[in-house]
PDB file of C-alpha atoms in Angstrom:
ATOM      1  CA  UNK A   1     314.690 135.088  44.061  1.00  0.00           C
ATOM      2  CA  UNK A   2     314.647 133.462  40.278  1.00  0.00           C
ATOM      3  CA  UNK A   3     311.399 132.350  38.753  1.00  0.00           C
ATOM      4  CA  UNK A   4     311.129 129.950  35.944  1.00  0.00           C
ATOM      5  CA  UNK A   5     308.216 128.349  34.481  1.00  0.00           C
ATOM      6  CA  UNK A   6     308.294 124.842  35.665  1.00  0.00           C
ATOM      7  CA  UNK A   7     307.171 122.357  31.744  1.00  0.00           C
ATOM      8  CA  UNK A   8     305.729 119.393  33.089  1.00  0.00           C
ATOM      9  CA  UNK A   9     308.510 117.377  32.270  1.00  0.00           C
ATOM     10  CA  UNK A  10     310.186 119.890  34.882  1.00  0.00           C
ATOM     11  CA  UNK A  11     308.357 118.295  37.826  1.00  0.00           C
ATOM     12  CA  UNK A  12     310.232 117.006  40.844  1.00  0.00           C
ATOM     13  CA  UNK A  13     309.007 115.063  43.004  1.00  0.00           C
ATOM     14  CA  UNK A  14     309.682 116.956  46.882  1.00  0.00           C
ATOM     15  CA  UNK A  15     309.261 115.332  50.290  1.00  0.00           C
ATOM     16  CA  UNK A  16     306.647 117.732  51.163  1.00  0.00           C
ATOM     17  CA  UNK A  17     305.354 120.474  49.265  1.00  0.00           C
ATOM     18  CA  UNK A  18     303.494 123.546  51.077  1.00  0.00           C
ATOM     19  CA  UNK A  19     300.616 124.791  47.988  1.00  0.00           C
ATOM     20  CA  UNK A  20     299.217 128.176  49.104  1.00  0.00           C
ATOM     21  CA  UNK A  21     295.832 128.500  46.946  1.00  0.00           C
ATOM     22  CA  UNK A  22     294.301 131.983  46.953  1.00  0.00           C
ATOM     23  CA  UNK A  23     290.973 129.774  47.013  1.00  0.00           C
ATOM     24  CA  UNK A  24     289.391 126.585  47.886  1.00  0.00           C
ATOM     25  CA  UNK A  25     289.940 124.375  44.170  1.00  0.00           C
ATOM     26  CA  UNK A  26     292.882 126.883  42.975  1.00  0.00           C
ATOM     27  CA  UNK A  27     295.737 124.457  43.405  1.00  0.00           C
ATOM     28  CA  UNK A  28     293.935 121.509  42.653  1.00  0.00           C
ATOM     29  CA  UNK A  29     292.853 123.117  38.547  1.00  0.00           C
ATOM     30  CA  UNK A  30     296.571 125.183  38.825  1.00  0.00           C
ATOM     31  CA  UNK A  31     299.285 123.075  40.101  1.00  0.00           C
ATOM     32  CA  UNK A  32     298.187 119.615  40.485  1.00  0.00           C
ATOM     33  CA  UNK A  33     300.872 117.478  38.984  1.00  0.00           C
ATOM     34  CA  UNK A  34     303.230 119.204  41.255  1.00  0.00           C
ATOM     35  CA  UNK A  35     301.301 117.797  43.940  1.00  0.00           C
ATOM     36  CA  UNK A  36     301.053 115.104  42.585  1.00  0.00           C
ATOM     37  CA  UNK A  37     304.919 114.048  42.530  1.00  0.00           C
ATOM     38  CA  UNK A  38     305.548 115.236  46.039  1.00  0.00           C
ATOM     39  CA  UNK A  39     304.881 111.980  48.653  1.00  0.00           C
ATOM     40  CA  UNK A  40     303.280 114.466  51.100  1.00  0.00           C
ATOM     41  CA  UNK A  41     301.346 117.495  50.594  1.00  0.00           C
ATOM     42  CA  UNK A  42     300.010 120.116  52.588  1.00  0.00           C
ATOM     43  CA  UNK A  43     297.659 122.384  50.663  1.00  0.00           C
ATOM     44  CA  UNK A  44     296.817 126.388  52.865  1.00  0.00           C
ATOM     45  CA  UNK A  45     293.651 128.371  50.841  1.00  0.00           C
ATOM     46  CA  UNK A  46     294.283 131.623  52.072  1.00  0.00           C
ATOM     47  CA  UNK A  47     290.499 133.252  51.394  1.00  0.00           C
ATOM     48  CA  UNK A  48     287.955 130.950  52.972  1.00  0.00           C
ATOM     49  CA  UNK A  49     286.196 132.662  56.328  1.00  0.00           C
ATOM     50  CA  UNK A  50     282.965 131.988  57.185  1.00  0.00           C
ATOM     51  CA  UNK A  51     281.317 134.233  56.302  1.00  0.00           C
ATOM     52  CA  UNK A  52     278.348 136.120  59.050  1.00  0.00           C
ATOM     53  CA  UNK A  53     275.126 134.556  59.732  1.00  0.00           C
ATOM     54  CA  UNK A  54     273.553 137.877  58.274  1.00  0.00           C
ATOM     55  CA  UNK A  55     275.619 138.301  54.984  1.00  0.00           C
ATOM     56  CA  UNK A  56     274.126 138.783  51.823  1.00  0.00           C
ATOM     57  CA  UNK A  57     274.231 136.446  49.139  1.00  0.00           C
ATOM     58  CA  UNK A  58     277.234 137.018  46.757  1.00  0.00           C
ATOM     59  CA  UNK A  59     277.258 136.982  42.641  1.00  0.00           C
ATOM     60  CA  UNK A  60     279.321 133.687  43.022  1.00  0.00           C
ATOM     61  CA  UNK A  61     276.061 132.317  45.640  1.00  0.00           C
ATOM     62  CA  UNK A  62     273.595 133.334  43.041  1.00  0.00           C
ATOM     63  CA  UNK A  63     274.754 131.588  40.268  1.00  0.00           C
ATOM     64  CA  UNK A  64     275.185 128.686  41.951  1.00  0.00           C
ATOM     65  CA  UNK A  65     271.587 128.806  43.885  1.00  0.00           C
ATOM     66  CA  UNK A  66     273.012 129.603  47.769  1.00  0.00           C
ATOM     67  CA  UNK A  67     270.990 131.973  49.413  1.00  0.00           C
ATOM     68  CA  UNK A  68     273.427 131.739  52.690  1.00  0.00           C
ATOM     69  CA  UNK A  69     276.474 132.258  51.891  1.00  0.00           C
ATOM     70  CA  UNK A  70     277.898 130.969  55.270  1.00  0.00           C
ATOM     71  CA  UNK A  71     276.339 127.473  53.699  1.00  0.00           C
ATOM     72  CA  UNK A  72     277.806 127.613  50.924  1.00  0.00           C
ATOM     73  CA  UNK A  73     281.453 128.163  52.521  1.00  0.00           C
ATOM     74  CA  UNK A  74     280.683 125.037  54.752  1.00  0.00           C
ATOM     75  CA  UNK A  75     279.627 122.632  51.948  1.00  0.00           C
ATOM     76  CA  UNK A  76     282.991 124.474  49.517  1.00  0.00           C
ATOM     77  CA  UNK A  77     284.871 123.284  52.476  1.00  0.00           C
ATOM     78  CA  UNK A  78     283.671 119.725  52.848  1.00  0.00           C
ATOM     79  CA  UNK A  79     284.288 119.237  49.200  1.00  0.00           C
ATOM     80  CA  UNK A  80     287.856 120.815  49.208  1.00  0.00           C
ATOM     81  CA  UNK A  81     288.901 118.532  52.736  1.00  0.00           C
ATOM     82  CA  UNK A  82     287.249 115.584  50.462  1.00  0.00           C
ATOM     83  CA  UNK A  83     289.413 115.903  47.246  1.00  0.00           C
ATOM     84  CA  UNK A  84     292.548 116.623  49.096  1.00  0.00           C
ATOM     85  CA  UNK A  85     292.019 113.638  50.632  1.00  0.00           C
ATOM     86  CA  UNK A  86     291.276 111.428  47.457  1.00  0.00           C
ATOM     87  CA  UNK A  87     294.448 113.735  47.011  1.00  0.00           C
ATOM     88  CA  UNK A  88     296.559 112.010  49.758  1.00  0.00           C
ATOM     89  CA  UNK A  89     297.060 116.205  51.063  1.00  0.00           C
ATOM     90  CA  UNK A  90     296.401 117.575  53.841  1.00  0.00           C
ATOM     91  CA  UNK A  91     294.102 120.915  54.253  1.00  0.00           C
ATOM     92  CA  UNK A  92     294.664 124.245  56.101  1.00  0.00           C
ATOM     93  CA  UNK A  93     291.812 126.171  56.164  1.00  0.00           C
ATOM     94  CA  UNK A  94     292.519 130.345  56.872  1.00  0.00           C
ATOM     95  CA  UNK A  95     289.820 132.897  58.537  1.00  0.00           C
ATOM     96  CA  UNK A  96     290.568 135.425  57.071  1.00  0.00           C
ATOM     97  CA  UNK A  97     287.458 135.713  54.150  1.00  0.00           C
ATOM     98  CA  UNK A  98     287.038 136.152  50.464  1.00  0.00           C
ATOM     99  CA  UNK A  99     286.027 139.831  49.027  1.00  0.00           C
ATOM    100  CA  UNK A 100     282.941 140.063  48.137  1.00  0.00           C
ATOM    101  CA  UNK A 101     281.938 139.212  52.095  1.00  0.00           C
ATOM    102  CA  UNK A 102     284.886 141.740  53.625  1.00  0.00           C
ATOM    103  CA  UNK A 103     284.771 145.302  55.086  1.00  0.00           C
ATOM    104  CA  UNK A 104     288.713 145.921  54.630  1.00  0.00           C
ATOM    105  CA  UNK A 105     291.234 144.871  52.383  1.00  0.00           C
ATOM    106  CA  UNK A 106     294.090 142.560  54.560  1.00  0.00           C
ATOM    107  CA  UNK A 107     297.320 144.359  54.490  1.00  0.00           C
ATOM    108  CA  UNK A 108     300.044 142.352  52.664  1.00  0.00           C
ATOM    109  CA  UNK A 109     301.668 141.990  56.340  1.00  0.00           C
ATOM    110  CA  UNK A 110     298.193 139.971  58.004  1.00  0.00           C
ATOM    111  CA  UNK A 111     298.521 137.720  54.947  1.00  0.00           C
ATOM    112  CA  UNK A 112     301.723 137.006  55.248  1.00  0.00           C
ATOM    113  CA  UNK A 113     301.809 135.561  58.806  1.00  0.00           C
ATOM    114  CA  UNK A 114     298.385 133.898  58.672  1.00  0.00           C
ATOM    115  CA  UNK A 115     299.539 131.438  55.651  1.00  0.00           C
ATOM    116  CA  UNK A 116     302.838 131.778  57.742  1.00  0.00           C
ATOM    117  CA  UNK A 117     301.492 130.638  60.970  1.00  0.00           C
ATOM    118  CA  UNK A 118     299.917 127.278  58.534  1.00  0.00           C
ATOM    119  CA  UNK A 119     302.822 126.091  57.328  1.00  0.00           C
ATOM    120  CA  UNK A 120     304.649 123.041  58.448  1.00  0.00           C
ATOM    121  CA  UNK A 121     307.830 122.626  60.565  1.00  0.00           C
ATOM    122  CA  UNK A 122     308.130 119.858  57.808  1.00  0.00           C
ATOM    123  CA  UNK A 123     308.129 121.717  55.132  1.00  0.00           C
ATOM    124  CA  UNK A 124     311.003 121.357  51.732  1.00  0.00           C
ATOM    125  CA  UNK A 125     309.332 122.441  49.144  1.00  0.00           C
ATOM    126  CA  UNK A 126     306.727 125.529  48.502  1.00  0.00           C
ATOM    127  CA  UNK A 127     304.169 126.611  46.067  1.00  0.00           C
ATOM    128  CA  UNK A 128     302.488 129.829  45.636  1.00  0.00           C
ATOM    129  CA  UNK A 129     300.533 131.481  43.240  1.00  0.00           C
ATOM    130  CA  UNK A 130     302.154 134.011  40.383  1.00  0.00           C
ATOM    131  CA  UNK A 131     298.400 136.301  41.720  1.00  0.00           C
ATOM    132  CA  UNK A 132     297.755 137.037  38.101  1.00  0.00           C
ATOM    133  CA  UNK A 133     294.273 137.883  36.682  1.00  0.00           C
ATOM    134  CA  UNK A 134     291.435 140.473  37.881  1.00  0.00           C
ATOM    135  CA  UNK A 135     290.361 139.163  40.791  1.00  0.00           C
ATOM    136  CA  UNK A 136     291.175 140.825  44.335  1.00  0.00           C
ATOM    137  CA  UNK A 137     292.577 137.906  45.821  1.00  0.00           C
ATOM    138  CA  UNK A 138     294.365 136.483  43.604  1.00  0.00           C
ATOM    139  CA  UNK A 139     296.454 139.382  43.235  1.00  0.00           C
ATOM    140  CA  UNK A 140     296.136 140.572  47.117  1.00  0.00           C
ATOM    141  CA  UNK A 141     298.240 136.639  47.540  1.00  0.00           C
ATOM    142  CA  UNK A 142     300.868 137.238  44.719  1.00  0.00           C
ATOM    143  CA  UNK A 143     301.701 140.151  45.972  1.00  0.00           C
ATOM    144  CA  UNK A 144     302.223 139.388  49.775  1.00  0.00           C
ATOM    145  CA  UNK A 145     304.513 135.856  47.946  1.00  0.00           C
ATOM    146  CA  UNK A 146     307.882 137.445  48.485  1.00  0.00           C
ATOM    147  CA  UNK A 147     307.167 137.892  52.663  1.00  0.00           C
ATOM    148  CA  UNK A 148     306.358 134.756  53.200  1.00  0.00           C
ATOM    149  CA  UNK A 149     308.516 133.223  50.351  1.00  0.00           C
ATOM    150  CA  UNK A 150     310.966 134.587  52.919  1.00  0.00           C
ATOM    151  CA  UNK A 151     309.959 135.097  55.920  1.00  0.00           C
ATOM    152  CA  UNK A 152     309.653 130.839  55.311  1.00  0.00           C
ATOM    153  CA  UNK A 153     313.298 129.275  54.991  1.00  0.00           C
ATOM    154  CA  UNK A 154     312.450 127.145  52.249  1.00  0.00           C
ATOM    155  CA  UNK A 155     314.428 127.311  49.885  1.00  0.00           C
ATOM    156  CA  UNK A 156     312.620 125.718  46.822  1.00  0.00           C
ATOM    157  CA  UNK A 157     309.858 127.872  45.608  1.00  0.00           C
ATOM    158  CA  UNK A 158     307.380 127.455  42.867  1.00  0.00           C
ATOM    159  CA  UNK A 159     304.950 130.065  41.544  1.00  0.00           C
ATOM    160  CA  UNK A 160     301.840 128.132  39.521  1.00  0.00           C
ATOM    161  CA  UNK A 161     299.950 130.074  37.254  1.00  0.00           C
ATOM    162  CA  UNK A 162     296.542 131.199  38.854  1.00  0.00           C
ATOM    163  CA  UNK A 163     294.008 129.559  36.481  1.00  0.00           C
ATOM    164  CA  UNK A 164     291.349 130.359  35.005  1.00  0.00           C
ATOM    165  CA  UNK A 165     293.185 133.475  35.139  1.00  0.00           C
ATOM    166  CA  UNK A 166     296.140 132.724  33.335  1.00  0.00           C
ATOM    167  CA  UNK A 167     294.483 131.548  30.166  1.00  0.00           C
ATOM    168  CA  UNK A 168     292.929 134.607  29.911  1.00  0.00           C
ATOM    169  CA  UNK A 169     295.474 136.617  30.619  1.00  0.00           C
ATOM    170  CA  UNK A 170     298.862 135.085  30.296  1.00  0.00           C
ATOM    171  CA  UNK A 171     302.215 134.849  32.611  1.00  0.00           C
ATOM    172  CA  UNK A 172     303.293 138.990  33.444  1.00  0.00           C
ATOM    173  CA  UNK A 173     306.173 140.095  31.535  1.00  0.00           C
TER     174      UNK A 173
END
C-alpha cells in the first residue's frame, strides 16, 4: 500500500466513491473536492449511533446547549442527510457510539466489519481518514483502515487528512 498526498489538481472523477468518516461532517470538511468530483458518492459514518436516552450530556452537547445527547445526534443525522443530499450523496449511518457515550472501545475488527458491511457492491473507489489527531474515534478508525482496505477488494484507495486535526498536527511522518 503506497500512500501519497493528493493535490487538488490531481483529483479525478470516480464512478462510485465511498468515503468513510468517523463522525458526521468529517468527510465534507476533509475531502469535499474529492467528493464533488465523483459521479456517485456514498458516505459511511462510523460513530453515529444514537446514545441511550438516559445518557448525560457530553462536552459537545453542553457546548451546543443540548441536554439530550440522543436528540442532538438525531438532529445531526438529519442535518447530515440534508447536506449529503445537496451533493447527490447517499449516506450510511452506523450504530457505533461516539467516544463520550460508550462503555468500551470497539475492536479494530468490529469497526472494520461494520464498515465493510456498509460498502455498496458497486463501489469503485474508497476514501478513508488518515487517523490524524488526538480524537480517539479518528485514531481508531485510522487504525482499522488497513483491515478495511485489504478486505474491501477495492484497488483505488485514498487517505484524507482529518480536519481540523491535520491543520493542528500535520501529516504523520
